[in-house]
Coordinates of C-alpha atoms in Angstrom, one line a residue:
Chain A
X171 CA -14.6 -8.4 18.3
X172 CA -15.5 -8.6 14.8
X173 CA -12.6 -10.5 13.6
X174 CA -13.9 -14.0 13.8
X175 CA -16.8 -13.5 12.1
X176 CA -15.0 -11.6 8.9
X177 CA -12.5 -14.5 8.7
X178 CA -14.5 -16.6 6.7
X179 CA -16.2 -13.5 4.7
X180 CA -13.2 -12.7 3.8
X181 CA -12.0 -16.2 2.7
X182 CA -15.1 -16.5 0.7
X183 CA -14.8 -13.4 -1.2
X184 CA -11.4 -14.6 -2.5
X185 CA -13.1 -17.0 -4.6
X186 CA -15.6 -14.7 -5.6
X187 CA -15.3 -12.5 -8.8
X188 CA -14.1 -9.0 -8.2
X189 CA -18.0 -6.7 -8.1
X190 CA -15.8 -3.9 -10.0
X191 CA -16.2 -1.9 -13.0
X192 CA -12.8 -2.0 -15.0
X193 CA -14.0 1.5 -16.5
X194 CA -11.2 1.9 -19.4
X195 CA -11.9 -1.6 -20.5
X196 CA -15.4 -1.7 -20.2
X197 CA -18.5 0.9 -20.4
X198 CA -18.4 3.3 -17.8
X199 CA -21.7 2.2 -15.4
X200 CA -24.8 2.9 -16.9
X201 CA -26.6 6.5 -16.4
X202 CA -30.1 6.9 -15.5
X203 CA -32.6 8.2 -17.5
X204 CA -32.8 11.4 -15.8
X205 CA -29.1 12.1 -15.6
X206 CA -27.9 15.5 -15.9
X207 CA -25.2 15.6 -18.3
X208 CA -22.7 18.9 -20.2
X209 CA -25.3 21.3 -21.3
X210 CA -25.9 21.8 -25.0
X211 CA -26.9 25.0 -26.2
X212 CA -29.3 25.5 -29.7
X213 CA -28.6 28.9 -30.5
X214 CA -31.0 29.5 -33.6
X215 CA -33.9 28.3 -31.0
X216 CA -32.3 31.2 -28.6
X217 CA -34.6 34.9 -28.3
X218 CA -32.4 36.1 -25.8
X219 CA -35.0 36.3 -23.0
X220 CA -32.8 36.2 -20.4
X221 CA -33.9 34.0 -17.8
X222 CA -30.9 31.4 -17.4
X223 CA -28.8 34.6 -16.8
X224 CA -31.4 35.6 -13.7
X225 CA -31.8 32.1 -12.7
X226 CA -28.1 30.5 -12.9
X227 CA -25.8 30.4 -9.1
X228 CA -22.4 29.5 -11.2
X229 CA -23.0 32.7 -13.6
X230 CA -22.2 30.5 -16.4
X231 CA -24.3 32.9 -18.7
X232 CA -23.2 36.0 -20.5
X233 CA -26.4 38.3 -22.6
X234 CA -24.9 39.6 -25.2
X235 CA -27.1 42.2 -26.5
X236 CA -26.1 43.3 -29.5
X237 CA -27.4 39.8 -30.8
X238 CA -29.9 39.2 -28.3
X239 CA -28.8 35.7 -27.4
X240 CA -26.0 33.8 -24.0
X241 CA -22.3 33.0 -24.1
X242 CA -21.8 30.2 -22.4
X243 CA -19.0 29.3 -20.0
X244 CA -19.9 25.4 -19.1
X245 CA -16.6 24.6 -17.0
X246 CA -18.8 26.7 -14.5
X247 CA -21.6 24.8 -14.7
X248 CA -22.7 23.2 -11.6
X249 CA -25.4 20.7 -13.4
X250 CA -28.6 21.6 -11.2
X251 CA -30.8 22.1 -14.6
X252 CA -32.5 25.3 -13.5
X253 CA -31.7 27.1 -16.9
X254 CA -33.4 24.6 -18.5
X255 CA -36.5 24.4 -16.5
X256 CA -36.9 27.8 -17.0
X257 CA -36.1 28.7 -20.5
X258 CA -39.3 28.7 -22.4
X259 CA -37.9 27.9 -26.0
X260 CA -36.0 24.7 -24.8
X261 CA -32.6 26.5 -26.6
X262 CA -30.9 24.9 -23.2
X263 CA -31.1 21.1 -23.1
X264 CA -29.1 18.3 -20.9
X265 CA -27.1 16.0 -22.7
X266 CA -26.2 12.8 -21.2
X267 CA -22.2 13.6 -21.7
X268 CA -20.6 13.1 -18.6
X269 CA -16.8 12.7 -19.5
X270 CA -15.4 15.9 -19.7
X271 CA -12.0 15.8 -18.2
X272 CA -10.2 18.1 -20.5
X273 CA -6.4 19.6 -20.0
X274 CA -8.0 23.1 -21.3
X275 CA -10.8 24.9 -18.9
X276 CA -11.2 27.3 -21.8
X277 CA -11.7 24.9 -24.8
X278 CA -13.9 24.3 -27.4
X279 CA -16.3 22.0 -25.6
X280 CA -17.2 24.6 -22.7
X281 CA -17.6 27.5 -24.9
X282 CA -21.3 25.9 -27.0
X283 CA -20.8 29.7 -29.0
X284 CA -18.0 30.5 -30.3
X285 CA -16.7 33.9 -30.5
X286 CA -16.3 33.5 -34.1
X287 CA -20.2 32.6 -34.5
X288 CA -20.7 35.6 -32.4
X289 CA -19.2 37.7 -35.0
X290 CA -21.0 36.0 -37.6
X291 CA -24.4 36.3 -36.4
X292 CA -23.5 39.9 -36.1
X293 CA -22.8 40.4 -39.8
X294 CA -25.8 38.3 -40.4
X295 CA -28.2 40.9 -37.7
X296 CA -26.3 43.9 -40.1
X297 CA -26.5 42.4 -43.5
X298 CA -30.5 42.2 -42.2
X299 CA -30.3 45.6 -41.4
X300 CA -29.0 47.2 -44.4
X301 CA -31.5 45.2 -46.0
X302 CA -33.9 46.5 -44.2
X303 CA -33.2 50.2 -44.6
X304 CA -32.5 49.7 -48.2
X305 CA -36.0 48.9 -48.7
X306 CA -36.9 51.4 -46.5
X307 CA -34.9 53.9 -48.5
X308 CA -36.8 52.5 -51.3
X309 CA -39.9 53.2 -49.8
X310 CA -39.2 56.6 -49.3
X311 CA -38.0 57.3 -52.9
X312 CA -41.5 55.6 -53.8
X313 CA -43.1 57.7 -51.6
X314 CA -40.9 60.6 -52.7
Chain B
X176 CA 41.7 -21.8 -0.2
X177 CA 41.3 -20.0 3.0
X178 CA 40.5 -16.8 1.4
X179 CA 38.1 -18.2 -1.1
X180 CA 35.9 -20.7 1.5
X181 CA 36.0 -17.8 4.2
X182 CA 35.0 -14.6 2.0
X183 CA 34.2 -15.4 -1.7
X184 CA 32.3 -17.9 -1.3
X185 CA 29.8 -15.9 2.0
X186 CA 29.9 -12.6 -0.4
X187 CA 28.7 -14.6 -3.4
X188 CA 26.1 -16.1 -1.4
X189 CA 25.3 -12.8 0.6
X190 CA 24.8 -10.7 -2.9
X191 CA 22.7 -13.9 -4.3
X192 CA 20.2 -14.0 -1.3
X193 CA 19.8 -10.1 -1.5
X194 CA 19.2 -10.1 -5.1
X195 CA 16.4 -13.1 -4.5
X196 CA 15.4 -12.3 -1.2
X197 CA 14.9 -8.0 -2.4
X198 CA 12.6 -9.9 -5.8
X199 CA 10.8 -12.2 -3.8
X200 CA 9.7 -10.1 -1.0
X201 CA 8.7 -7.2 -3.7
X202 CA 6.6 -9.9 -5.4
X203 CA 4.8 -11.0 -2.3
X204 CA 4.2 -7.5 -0.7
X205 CA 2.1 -7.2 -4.3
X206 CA 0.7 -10.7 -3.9
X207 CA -0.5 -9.3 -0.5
X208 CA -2.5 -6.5 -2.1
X209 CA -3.6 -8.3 -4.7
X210 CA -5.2 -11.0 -2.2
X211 CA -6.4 -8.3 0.2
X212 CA -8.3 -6.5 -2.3
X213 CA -9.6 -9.5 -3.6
X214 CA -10.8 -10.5 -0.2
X215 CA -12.5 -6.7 -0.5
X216 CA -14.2 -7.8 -4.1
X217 CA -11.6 -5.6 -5.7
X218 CA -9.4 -6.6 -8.7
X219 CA -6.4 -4.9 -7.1
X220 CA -2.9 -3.9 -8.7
X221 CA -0.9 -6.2 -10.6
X222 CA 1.5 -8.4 -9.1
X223 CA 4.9 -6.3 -9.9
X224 CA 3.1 -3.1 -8.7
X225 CA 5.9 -2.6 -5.4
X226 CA 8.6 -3.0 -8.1
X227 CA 7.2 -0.6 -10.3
X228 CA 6.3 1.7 -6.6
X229 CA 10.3 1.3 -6.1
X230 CA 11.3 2.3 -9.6
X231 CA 9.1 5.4 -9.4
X232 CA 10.2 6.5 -6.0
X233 CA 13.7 6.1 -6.8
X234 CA 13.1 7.9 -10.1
X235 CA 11.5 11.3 -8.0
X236 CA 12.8 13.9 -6.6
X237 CA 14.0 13.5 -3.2
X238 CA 13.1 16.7 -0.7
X239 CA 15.1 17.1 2.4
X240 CA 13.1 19.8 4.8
X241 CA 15.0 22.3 6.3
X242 CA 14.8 21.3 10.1
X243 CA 16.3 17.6 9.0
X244 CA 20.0 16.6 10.0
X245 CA 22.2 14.3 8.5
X246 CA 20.8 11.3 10.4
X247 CA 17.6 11.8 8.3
X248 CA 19.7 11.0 5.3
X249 CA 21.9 8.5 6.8
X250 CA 19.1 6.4 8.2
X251 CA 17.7 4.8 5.7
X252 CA 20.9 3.4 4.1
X253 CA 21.7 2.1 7.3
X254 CA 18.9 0.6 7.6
X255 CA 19.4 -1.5 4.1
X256 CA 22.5 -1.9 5.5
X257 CA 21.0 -3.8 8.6
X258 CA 18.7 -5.7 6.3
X259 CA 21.6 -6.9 4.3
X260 CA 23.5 -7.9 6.8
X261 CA 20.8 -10.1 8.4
X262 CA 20.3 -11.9 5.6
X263 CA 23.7 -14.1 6.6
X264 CA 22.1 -14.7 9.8
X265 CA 18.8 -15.5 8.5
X266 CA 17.8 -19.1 7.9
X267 CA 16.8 -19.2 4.5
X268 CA 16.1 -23.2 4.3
X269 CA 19.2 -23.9 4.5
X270 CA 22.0 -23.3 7.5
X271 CA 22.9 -19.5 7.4
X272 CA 25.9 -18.2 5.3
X273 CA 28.1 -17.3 8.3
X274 CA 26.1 -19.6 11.4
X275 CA 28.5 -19.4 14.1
X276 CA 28.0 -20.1 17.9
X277 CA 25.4 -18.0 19.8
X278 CA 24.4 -15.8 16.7
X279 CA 21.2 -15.8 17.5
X280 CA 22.0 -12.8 19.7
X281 CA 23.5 -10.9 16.5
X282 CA 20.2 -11.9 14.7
X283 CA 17.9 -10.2 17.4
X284 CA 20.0 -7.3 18.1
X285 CA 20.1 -6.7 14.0
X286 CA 16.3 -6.9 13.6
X287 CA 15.7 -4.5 16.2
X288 CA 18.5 -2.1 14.6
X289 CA 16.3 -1.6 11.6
X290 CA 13.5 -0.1 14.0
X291 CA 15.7 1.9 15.8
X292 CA 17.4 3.7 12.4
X293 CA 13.8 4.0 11.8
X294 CA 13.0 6.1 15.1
X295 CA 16.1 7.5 14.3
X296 CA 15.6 9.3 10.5
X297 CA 12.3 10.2 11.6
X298 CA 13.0 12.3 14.9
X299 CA 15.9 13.2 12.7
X300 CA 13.5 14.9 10.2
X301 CA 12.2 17.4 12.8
X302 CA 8.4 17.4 11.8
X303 CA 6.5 16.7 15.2
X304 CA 3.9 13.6 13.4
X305 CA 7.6 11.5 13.0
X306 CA 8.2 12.5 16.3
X307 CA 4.8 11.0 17.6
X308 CA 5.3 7.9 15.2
X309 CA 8.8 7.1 16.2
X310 CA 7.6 7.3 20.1
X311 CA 4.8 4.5 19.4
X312 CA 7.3 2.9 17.3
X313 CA 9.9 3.1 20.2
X314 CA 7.2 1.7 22.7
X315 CA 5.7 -1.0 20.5
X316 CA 9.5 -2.1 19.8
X317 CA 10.2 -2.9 23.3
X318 CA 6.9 -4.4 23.7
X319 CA 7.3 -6.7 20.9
X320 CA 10.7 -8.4 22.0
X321 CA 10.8 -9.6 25.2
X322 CA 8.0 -12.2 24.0
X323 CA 10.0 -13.4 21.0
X324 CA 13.4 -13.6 23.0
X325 CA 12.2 -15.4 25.5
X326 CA 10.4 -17.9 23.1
X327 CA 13.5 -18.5 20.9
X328 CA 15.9 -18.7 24.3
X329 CA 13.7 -21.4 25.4
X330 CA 13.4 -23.6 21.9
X331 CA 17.3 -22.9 21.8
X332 CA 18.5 -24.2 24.4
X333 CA 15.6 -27.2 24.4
X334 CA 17.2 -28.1 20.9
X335 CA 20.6 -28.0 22.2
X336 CA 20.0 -30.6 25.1
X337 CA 19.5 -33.3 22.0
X338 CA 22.9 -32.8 21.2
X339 CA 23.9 -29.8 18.1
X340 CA 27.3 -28.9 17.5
X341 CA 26.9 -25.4 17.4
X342 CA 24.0 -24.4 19.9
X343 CA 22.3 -21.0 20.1
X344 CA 23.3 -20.9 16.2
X345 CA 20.4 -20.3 13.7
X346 CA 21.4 -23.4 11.9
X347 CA 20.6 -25.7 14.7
X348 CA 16.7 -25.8 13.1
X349 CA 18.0 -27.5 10.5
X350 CA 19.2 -30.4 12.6
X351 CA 16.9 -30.5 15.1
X352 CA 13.7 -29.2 15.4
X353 CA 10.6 -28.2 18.1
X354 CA 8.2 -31.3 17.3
X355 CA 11.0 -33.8 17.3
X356 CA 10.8 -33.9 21.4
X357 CA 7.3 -35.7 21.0
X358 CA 6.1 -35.1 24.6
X359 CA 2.5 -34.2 24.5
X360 CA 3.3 -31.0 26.7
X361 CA 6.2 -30.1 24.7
X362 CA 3.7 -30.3 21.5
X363 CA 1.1 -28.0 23.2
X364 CA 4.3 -25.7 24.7
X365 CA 5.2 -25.6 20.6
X366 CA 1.7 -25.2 19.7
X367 CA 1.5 -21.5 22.0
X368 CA 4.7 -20.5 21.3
X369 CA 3.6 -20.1 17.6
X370 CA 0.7 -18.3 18.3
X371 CA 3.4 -16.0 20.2
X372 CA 5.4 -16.1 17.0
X373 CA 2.5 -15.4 14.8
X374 CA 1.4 -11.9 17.3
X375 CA 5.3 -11.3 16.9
X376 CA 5.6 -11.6 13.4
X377 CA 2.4 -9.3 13.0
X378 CA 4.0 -6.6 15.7
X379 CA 7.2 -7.0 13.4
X380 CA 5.6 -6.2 10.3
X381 CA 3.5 -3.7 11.4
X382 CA -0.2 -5.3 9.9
X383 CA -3.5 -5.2 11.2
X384 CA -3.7 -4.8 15.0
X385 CA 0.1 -3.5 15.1
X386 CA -0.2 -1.0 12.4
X387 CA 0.0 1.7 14.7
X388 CA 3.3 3.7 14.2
X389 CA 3.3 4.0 10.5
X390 CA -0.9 4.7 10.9
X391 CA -1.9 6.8 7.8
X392 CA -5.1 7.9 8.4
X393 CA -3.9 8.5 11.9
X394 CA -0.9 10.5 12.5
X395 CA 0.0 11.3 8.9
X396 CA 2.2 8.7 8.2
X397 CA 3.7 8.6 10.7
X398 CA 7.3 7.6 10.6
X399 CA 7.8 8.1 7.1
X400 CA 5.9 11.6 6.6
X401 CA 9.5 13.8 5.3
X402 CA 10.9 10.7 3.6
X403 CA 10.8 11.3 -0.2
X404 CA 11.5 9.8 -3.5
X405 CA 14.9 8.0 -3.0
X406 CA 14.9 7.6 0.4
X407 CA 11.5 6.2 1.0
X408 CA 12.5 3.5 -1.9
X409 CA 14.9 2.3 0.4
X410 CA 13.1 2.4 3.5
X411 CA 9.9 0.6 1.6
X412 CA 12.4 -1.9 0.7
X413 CA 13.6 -2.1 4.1
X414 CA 10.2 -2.8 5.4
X415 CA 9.6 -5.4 2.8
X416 CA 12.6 -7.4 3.1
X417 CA 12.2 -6.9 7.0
X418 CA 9.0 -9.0 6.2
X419 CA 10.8 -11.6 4.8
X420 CA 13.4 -11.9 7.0
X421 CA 11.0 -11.9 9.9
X422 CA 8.4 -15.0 8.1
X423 CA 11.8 -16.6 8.0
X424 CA 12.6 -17.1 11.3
X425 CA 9.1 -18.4 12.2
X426 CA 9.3 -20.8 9.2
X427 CA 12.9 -21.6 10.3
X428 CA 11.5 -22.3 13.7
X429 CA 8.3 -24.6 13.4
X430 CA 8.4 -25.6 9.7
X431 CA 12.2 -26.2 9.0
X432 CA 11.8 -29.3 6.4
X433 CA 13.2 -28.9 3.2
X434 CA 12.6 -30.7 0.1
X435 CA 15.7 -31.7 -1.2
X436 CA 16.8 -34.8 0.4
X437 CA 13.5 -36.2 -1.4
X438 CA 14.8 -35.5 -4.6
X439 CA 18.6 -36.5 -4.1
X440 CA 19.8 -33.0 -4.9
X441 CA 23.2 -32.3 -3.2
X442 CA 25.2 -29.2 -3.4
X443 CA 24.3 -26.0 -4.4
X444 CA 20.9 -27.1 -6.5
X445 CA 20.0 -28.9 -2.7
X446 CA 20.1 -24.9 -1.4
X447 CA 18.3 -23.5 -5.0
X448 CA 15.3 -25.8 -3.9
X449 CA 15.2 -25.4 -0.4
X450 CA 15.6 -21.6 -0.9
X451 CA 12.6 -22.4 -3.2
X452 CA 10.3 -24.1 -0.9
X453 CA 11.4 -22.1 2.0
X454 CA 10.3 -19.1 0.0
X455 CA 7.2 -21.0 -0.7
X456 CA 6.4 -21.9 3.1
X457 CA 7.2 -18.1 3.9
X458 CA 4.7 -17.1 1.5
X459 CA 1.6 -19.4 2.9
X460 CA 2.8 -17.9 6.6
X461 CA 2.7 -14.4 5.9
X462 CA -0.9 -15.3 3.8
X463 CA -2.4 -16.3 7.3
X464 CA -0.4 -13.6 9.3
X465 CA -0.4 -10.4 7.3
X466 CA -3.1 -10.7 4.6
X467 CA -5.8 -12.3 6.5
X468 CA -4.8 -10.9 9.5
X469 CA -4.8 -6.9 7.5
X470 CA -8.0 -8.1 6.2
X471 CA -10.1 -8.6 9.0
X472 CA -8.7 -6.4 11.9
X473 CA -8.3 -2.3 12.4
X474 CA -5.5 -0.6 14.4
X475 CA -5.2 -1.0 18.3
X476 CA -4.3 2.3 20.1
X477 CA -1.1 2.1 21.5
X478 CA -1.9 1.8 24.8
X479 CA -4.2 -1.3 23.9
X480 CA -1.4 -2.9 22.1
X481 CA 1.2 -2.6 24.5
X482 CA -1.3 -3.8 27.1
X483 CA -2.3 -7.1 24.4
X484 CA 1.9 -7.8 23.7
X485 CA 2.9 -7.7 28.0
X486 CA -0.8 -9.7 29.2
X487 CA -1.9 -11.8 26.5
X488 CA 1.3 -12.5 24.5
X489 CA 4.5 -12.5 27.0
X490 CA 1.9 -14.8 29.3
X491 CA 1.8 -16.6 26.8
X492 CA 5.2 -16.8 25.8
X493 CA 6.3 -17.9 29.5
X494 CA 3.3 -20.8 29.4
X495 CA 4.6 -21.9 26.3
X496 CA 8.4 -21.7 27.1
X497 CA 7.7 -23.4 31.0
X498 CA 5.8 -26.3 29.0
X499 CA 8.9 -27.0 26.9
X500 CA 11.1 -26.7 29.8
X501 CA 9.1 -28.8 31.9
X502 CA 10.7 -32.1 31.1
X503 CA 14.6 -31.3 31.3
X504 CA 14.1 -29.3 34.7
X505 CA 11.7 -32.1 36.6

């Protein structure tokens, strides 16, 4: 019989503050240092290595290789940090961004690149190219 | 004149209690939370929360499954209906709106009606977890009663010897009243048959040890898992009025002073104030009965309450009601 003894608990706690956190009001409780957060994706620092894609369980990684780099898909994300502990150019970081309710699974905030940058970069890897075999062109003619 | 003292005036006075009495036990079922969470170190909702609970649930969509027959929609209504009616018979701080000889009988046998057109919307609805609620409703019901009958009978009939002029009426608290017989045994008699009222009033509402048919993490719901929207408005209203109506009774019983006469108020401002402080009484009972009570104790099984209701609190009951009887009978 436990009721006696919570009686006056009980009583007591009436005149006690409330131990809540009245999260719209206030700051949401504080997150550790360590905390695993949305991931944020640099994509210059990117060489298209490929680990996150081997090491990922929520295949939240797409190579593209045409541009050597990841698409991202973080609504599959699963926040266990492996794809940062292995990718050796630290492109893949942890943020500490932890409210991500969102009425859109496929919006702007889980896709880090855009399929419009996609296309960019891709004009960017041909401009390079042309460049490229212009002077080689040149070269020839030179050589020619 | 005849037609204006004998139904004006009680339908004026019937539609006035439900609109005060439907408020006021809205307000304290949110009071209750509020304090219980408290209690817990939570902030809790805000006061009008049931209101705002009824306004949504009457705003929903109401789904009637396939295996329910009409009964499932007529019960709740009837049950309002019960509630409604009670509230003439209920003693509200003042004498009841239509107190007549012997209605106590009337006010039992309408309390327990609301339990029954509860059992009977939910075997009505034809899902099997109604089915199981109404049968521990059904058994708890008739383990809940013979206790309190007995224990008003007795306090009835031991008011009447000092002389009322309507006995077994559930005005006669207001002219006479348990502690007025000043024997110590009758005190200590009075003394048990509150704790028997208290156990009853928390079997009644259904809190704490006694919330067994309705058991949510139990059975489903119990009773109420196919009501929906506008039905389950009304039969949350029920319940909380029920509450009221219930506290009333035990109020009525041990604590029947009013306030008025120390203010010289005569009339209908005399029954405004007593209403008031009735209400006010009702609310510090049910704070000891339902929130504390909710607070501190978990569910029985059935078979553990019916057990506590026939050996601790019927024994009881007879102690209690023998003690007050003692004096007239030797």
């Amino acid at each position: 019989m436990k009721a006696p003894i919570l009686v006056p608990v009980v009583l007591r706690n009436l005149f006690k503050r409330p131990a809540t956190n009245r999260f719209p009001q206030m700051e949401p409780v504080p997150i550790p240092e360590d905390f695993r957060g949305m991931i944020s994706y640099n994509v210059d620092k990117c060489v298209g290595c490929r680990m996150c894609v081997n090491v990922c369980p929520a295949g939240v990684f797409v190579y593209l290789p045409e541009i050597r780099k990841v698409a991202l898909w973080t609504a599959r994300c699963i926040y266990c940090g492996q794809c940062v502990d292995v990718c050796p150019t630290g492109a893949l970081q942890l943020s500490r961004d932890f409210l991500l309710a969102s009425y859109d699974n496929k919006s702007d905030r889980f896709i880090p690149l855009e399929p419009e940058k996609v296309e960019e970069i891709k004009r960017k890897l041909e401009e390079q190219k042309k460049v490229k075999e212009a002077a080689k062109k040149e070269k020839e003619g030179k050589n020619v | 004149m005849d037609v204006v003292s004998n139904v004006v005036y009680p339908v004026a006075g019937l539609l006035g209690l439900y609109a005060f009495v439907s408020l006021a036990s809205l307000v304290w079922e949110g009071i209750d939370r509020k304090l219980v969470a408290r209690m817990q170190r939570r902030i809790g909702p805000p006061i009008l929360q049931p209101v705002y609970d009824f306004l949504k649930l009457a705003s929903k969509e109401t789904i009637i499954p396939n295996t329910a027959s009409y009964m499932f929609k007529a019960a709740p209504v009837l049950a309002l209906a019960t509630v409604i009616a009670l509230l003439v018979y209920t003693p509200m701080g003042f004498t009841p709106i239509l107190a007549s000889k012997g209605d106590v009988i009337v006010f039992i046998y309408l309390l327990t009606l609301i339990s029954f057109f509860k059992i009977l919307g939910a075997i009505s609805s034809g899902n099997p977890y109604a089915k199981i609620g109404a049968a521990r409703e059904a058994t708890i019901m008739v383990s809940r009663e013979p206790a309190m009958m007995l224990a008003i009978f007795t306090i009835m009939w031991r008011i009447g010897k000092l002389g009322v002029d309507k006995p077994f009426s559930m005005g006669t608290f207001y002219q006479h009243n348990i502690w007025e017989i000043g024997t110590p045994m009758s005190f200590v008699g009075a003394v048990i048959l509150l704790y028997v009222f208290a156990v009853w009033l928390a079997s009644e509402i259904e809190v704490g040890f006694f919330n067994i048919p309705d058991a949510e993490e139990e059975i489903a719901e119990g009773l109420l898992v196919e009501y929906s929207g506008r039905y389950l408005a009304l039969l949350k209203l029920t319940h909380s009025m029920k509450a009221f109506i219930s506290a009333s009774l035990v109020v009525a019983i041990f604590f029947p002073w009013g306030i008025s006469g120390y203010f010289g108020l005569t009339g209908i401002s005399a029954n405004v104030g007593d209403l008031l402080f009735h209400t006010l009484k009702v609310f510090i009972l049910l704070f000891v009965v339902q929130s504390v009570f909710r607070a501190v104790t978990g569910r029985l099984k059935i078979t553990q309450a019916v057990d506590f209701l026939w050996k601790n609190v019927f024994l009881a009951s007879l102690v209690g009601s023998l003690l007050i009887a003692m004096e007239v009978i030797m």
